[in-house]
Tab-separated table of C-alpha atoms in Angstrom:
chain	number	residue	atom	x	y	z
A	237	MET	CA	11.908	20.434	3.212
A	238	PRO	CA	10.059	18.842	0.259
A	239	GLU	CA	8.179	15.621	0.767
A	240	ILE	CA	10.152	12.499	-0.114
A	241	TYR	CA	7.915	10.065	-1.993
A	242	ALA	CA	10.347	7.167	-2.281
A	243	GLN	CA	13.982	6.373	-1.704
A	244	THR	CA	16.189	3.567	-2.975
A	245	GLU	CA	19.797	2.715	-2.326
A	246	ARG	CA	20.940	5.199	-5.012
A	247	LEU	CA	18.024	7.541	-5.646
A	248	VAL	CA	15.491	9.870	-4.022
A	249	TRP	CA	12.147	10.818	-5.561
A	250	ARG	CA	10.825	13.968	-3.970
A	251	ALA	CA	8.482	16.864	-4.572
A	252	SER	CA	9.936	19.489	-6.868
A	253	ARG	CA	10.825	22.930	-5.541
A	254	LEU	CA	11.689	26.214	-7.208
A	255	ASP	CA	15.423	25.772	-6.698
A	256	ASP	CA	15.186	22.733	-9.036
A	257	VAL	CA	14.339	24.956	-12.032
A	258	ASP	CA	17.897	25.281	-13.402
A	259	ALA	CA	18.628	21.555	-13.217
A	260	LEU	CA	15.242	20.567	-14.610
A	261	HIS	CA	15.469	23.161	-17.372
A	262	ALA	CA	18.836	21.722	-18.430
A	263	ILE	CA	17.145	18.317	-18.835
A	264	ALA	CA	14.182	19.877	-20.676
A	265	SER	CA	16.651	21.605	-23.018
A	266	GLU	CA	17.632	18.217	-24.465
A	267	PHE	CA	15.446	17.546	-27.506
A	268	ASP	CA	16.108	13.793	-27.302
A	269	VAL	CA	14.489	13.862	-23.844
A	270	VAL	CA	11.421	16.027	-24.409
A	271	ARG	CA	10.599	14.519	-27.811
A	272	GLN	CA	9.575	11.396	-25.886
A	273	THR	CA	7.098	13.265	-23.660
A	274	SER	CA	3.592	14.446	-24.384
A	275	ILE	CA	3.600	17.870	-22.691
A	276	TRP	CA	7.161	19.235	-22.561
A	277	PRO	CA	7.656	21.894	-25.266
A	278	TRP	CA	10.521	22.457	-27.685
A	279	PRO	CA	12.382	24.689	-27.629
A	280	ALA	CA	12.515	24.458	-23.865
A	281	ASP	CA	10.374	27.076	-22.147
A	282	ARG	CA	11.686	28.278	-18.784
A	283	ASP	CA	8.209	29.380	-17.652
A	284	PHE	CA	6.888	25.889	-18.352
A	285	THR	CA	9.799	24.335	-16.459
A	286	THR	CA	9.158	26.686	-13.531
A	287	SER	CA	5.483	25.682	-13.517
A	288	ARG	CA	6.547	22.034	-13.157
A	289	CYS	CA	8.557	22.935	-10.028
A	290	ARG	CA	5.515	24.390	-8.278
A	291	PRO	CA	2.705	22.400	-6.658
A	292	GLN	CA	0.317	21.118	-9.300
A	293	PRO	CA	-3.178	22.073	-8.055
A	294	ASP	CA	-5.016	19.558	-10.240
A	295	LEU	CA	-2.614	16.691	-9.577
A	296	THR	CA	-4.197	13.544	-8.199
A	297	GLY	CA	-1.031	11.630	-7.455
A	298	LEU	CA	2.679	12.308	-7.024
A	299	ASP	CA	5.027	14.286	-9.239
A	300	GLY	CA	8.588	15.346	-8.599
A	301	VAL	CA	12.268	15.098	-9.334
A	302	VAL	CA	14.562	12.116	-9.066
A	303	THR	CA	17.954	12.840	-7.536
A	304	HIS	CA	21.223	10.919	-7.324
A	305	ALA	CA	23.743	12.095	-4.729
A	306	GLY	CA	21.703	15.307	-4.437
A	307	GLU	CA	21.771	16.052	-8.203
A	308	VAL	CA	18.496	16.272	-10.139
A	309	ILE	CA	18.757	13.619	-12.857
A	310	GLY	CA	15.138	13.355	-13.963
A	311	THR	CA	11.467	13.441	-13.105
A	312	MET	CA	8.811	10.879	-12.305
A	313	GLY	CA	5.095	11.342	-11.977
A	314	LEU	CA	1.953	9.375	-11.250
A	315	ASP	CA	-1.317	11.155	-11.885
A	316	ARG	CA	-4.716	9.465	-11.841
A	317	GLY	CA	-3.010	6.120	-12.332
A	318	LYS	CA	-0.866	7.225	-15.264
A	319	MET	CA	2.908	6.975	-14.920
A	320	GLY	CA	5.495	9.087	-16.708
A	321	TYR	CA	9.186	9.836	-16.346
A	322	MET	CA	12.135	11.458	-18.065
A	323	PHE	CA	15.835	11.337	-17.296
A	324	ALA	CA	18.851	13.309	-18.495
A	325	PRO	CA	20.767	11.478	-21.263
A	326	ALA	CA	23.900	11.292	-19.096
A	327	HIS	CA	21.903	9.009	-16.792
A	328	TRP	CA	20.369	6.686	-19.395
A	329	GLY	CA	21.335	3.030	-19.306
A	330	LYS	CA	22.185	2.962	-15.598
A	331	GLY	CA	18.978	1.337	-14.385
A	332	TYR	CA	17.708	4.495	-12.683
A	333	ALA	CA	14.284	4.525	-14.360
A	334	THR	CA	13.715	0.875	-13.450
A	335	GLU	CA	14.998	1.332	-9.895
A	336	MET	CA	12.888	4.371	-9.129
A	337	GLY	CA	9.995	2.969	-11.125
A	338	ARG	CA	9.784	-0.016	-8.759
A	339	ALA	CA	9.749	2.275	-5.743
A	340	ALA	CA	7.192	4.593	-7.368
A	341	ILE	CA	4.869	1.696	-8.183
A	342	ALA	CA	5.017	0.442	-4.600
A	343	GLU	CA	4.302	3.942	-3.305
A	344	ALA	CA	1.427	4.454	-5.745
A	345	PHE	CA	-0.328	1.249	-4.759
A	346	ALA	CA	0.267	1.981	-1.053
A	347	ARG	CA	-1.161	5.518	-1.240
A	348	PHE	CA	-3.921	5.274	-3.835
A	349	ASP	CA	-6.747	2.857	-4.587
A	350	TRP	CA	-6.044	2.786	-8.323
A	351	PRO	CA	-6.934	-0.619	-9.804
A	352	ARG	CA	-4.003	-0.381	-12.195
A	353	LEU	CA	-1.243	1.849	-13.501
A	354	GLU	CA	-0.983	2.877	-17.123
A	355	ALA	CA	1.910	4.228	-19.145
A	356	CYS	CA	2.456	5.105	-22.780
A	357	VAL	CA	5.636	5.318	-24.801
A	358	PHE	CA	6.186	6.553	-28.319
A	359	ASP	CA	6.842	3.591	-30.574
A	360	ASP	CA	10.277	4.999	-31.461
A	361	ASN	CA	11.343	4.748	-27.802
A	362	PRO	CA	11.939	1.015	-27.259
A	363	ALA	CA	14.228	1.642	-24.258
A	364	SER	CA	11.342	3.107	-22.289
A	365	GLY	CA	9.160	0.168	-23.285
A	366	ARG	CA	11.812	-2.197	-21.920
A	367	VAL	CA	11.803	-0.279	-18.626
A	368	LEU	CA	8.042	-0.722	-18.336
A	369	GLU	CA	8.285	-4.423	-19.148
A	370	LYS	CA	10.966	-4.879	-16.459
A	371	LEU	CA	8.535	-3.218	-14.046
A	372	GLY	CA	5.853	-5.783	-14.905
A	373	PHE	CA	3.753	-3.693	-17.294
A	374	ALA	CA	2.129	-5.523	-20.200
A	375	ARG	CA	1.638	-4.113	-23.681
A	376	VAL	CA	-2.035	-3.630	-24.372
A	377	GLY	CA	-1.957	-2.074	-27.778
A	378	PRO	CA	-0.985	0.735	-30.042
A	379	CYS	CA	-2.691	4.075	-30.525
A	380	GLU	CA	-1.604	7.667	-31.048
A	381	GLY	CA	-0.677	10.496	-28.715
A	382	PRO	CA	0.570	14.071	-28.782
A	383	SER	CA	4.133	15.280	-28.485
A	384	ALA	CA	4.365	19.011	-27.825
A	385	ALA	CA	8.091	18.979	-28.619
A	386	ARG	CA	7.545	17.330	-32.003
A	387	GLY	CA	4.433	19.353	-32.731
A	388	GLY	CA	2.057	16.578	-33.653
A	389	VAL	CA	0.423	13.252	-32.920
A	390	PHE	CA	2.534	10.113	-33.185
A	391	PRO	CA	2.195	6.347	-32.707
A	392	ILE	CA	2.401	5.212	-29.090
A	393	ILE	CA	2.244	1.900	-27.268
A	394	ASN	CA	0.038	1.563	-24.196
A	395	TYR	CA	1.097	-0.455	-21.158
A	396	VAL	CA	-0.871	-1.559	-18.092
A	397	LEU	CA	0.150	-2.885	-14.681
A	398	PRO	CA	-2.728	-4.259	-12.573
A	399	ARG	CA	-2.750	-3.734	-8.818
A	400	PRO	CA	-1.112	-6.743	-7.157
A	401	GLN	CA	-3.535	-9.146	-5.519
A	402	ALA	CA	-3.459	-8.981	-1.729
């Protein structure tokens, strides 16, 4: 049984497993999804997807799938204080990223001594920026970052969320 990182009323965030490959590959086969990530390739590469369903040996954090009623609807990861996520288009606009994001932030600050969390979004992805702002992240400035799916470097916006004061 994979480790459950966080659970909300509607969602479960858990470690990925190899039987998640088909569902995750379907999500990664949506260009509108992977174009907003830094590392996911286009066209979708099944070997890459499979690698994301195995334990990540250099991971210093938590990375896994988000499920709703047992169905894989996306991914969420926190590595070295950096947060990232992607969800299938059929599940956009339902508050899932915000809901699981809150739980993931609480889990990150409970498990790790990171002084803050960071996240980046491509500047043509305002919906993801709104999610981060709802989660309490503040914009700290623009820069550029890679998109494997788009095959280049593009403008991004950096966000930061300091550790809550005890």
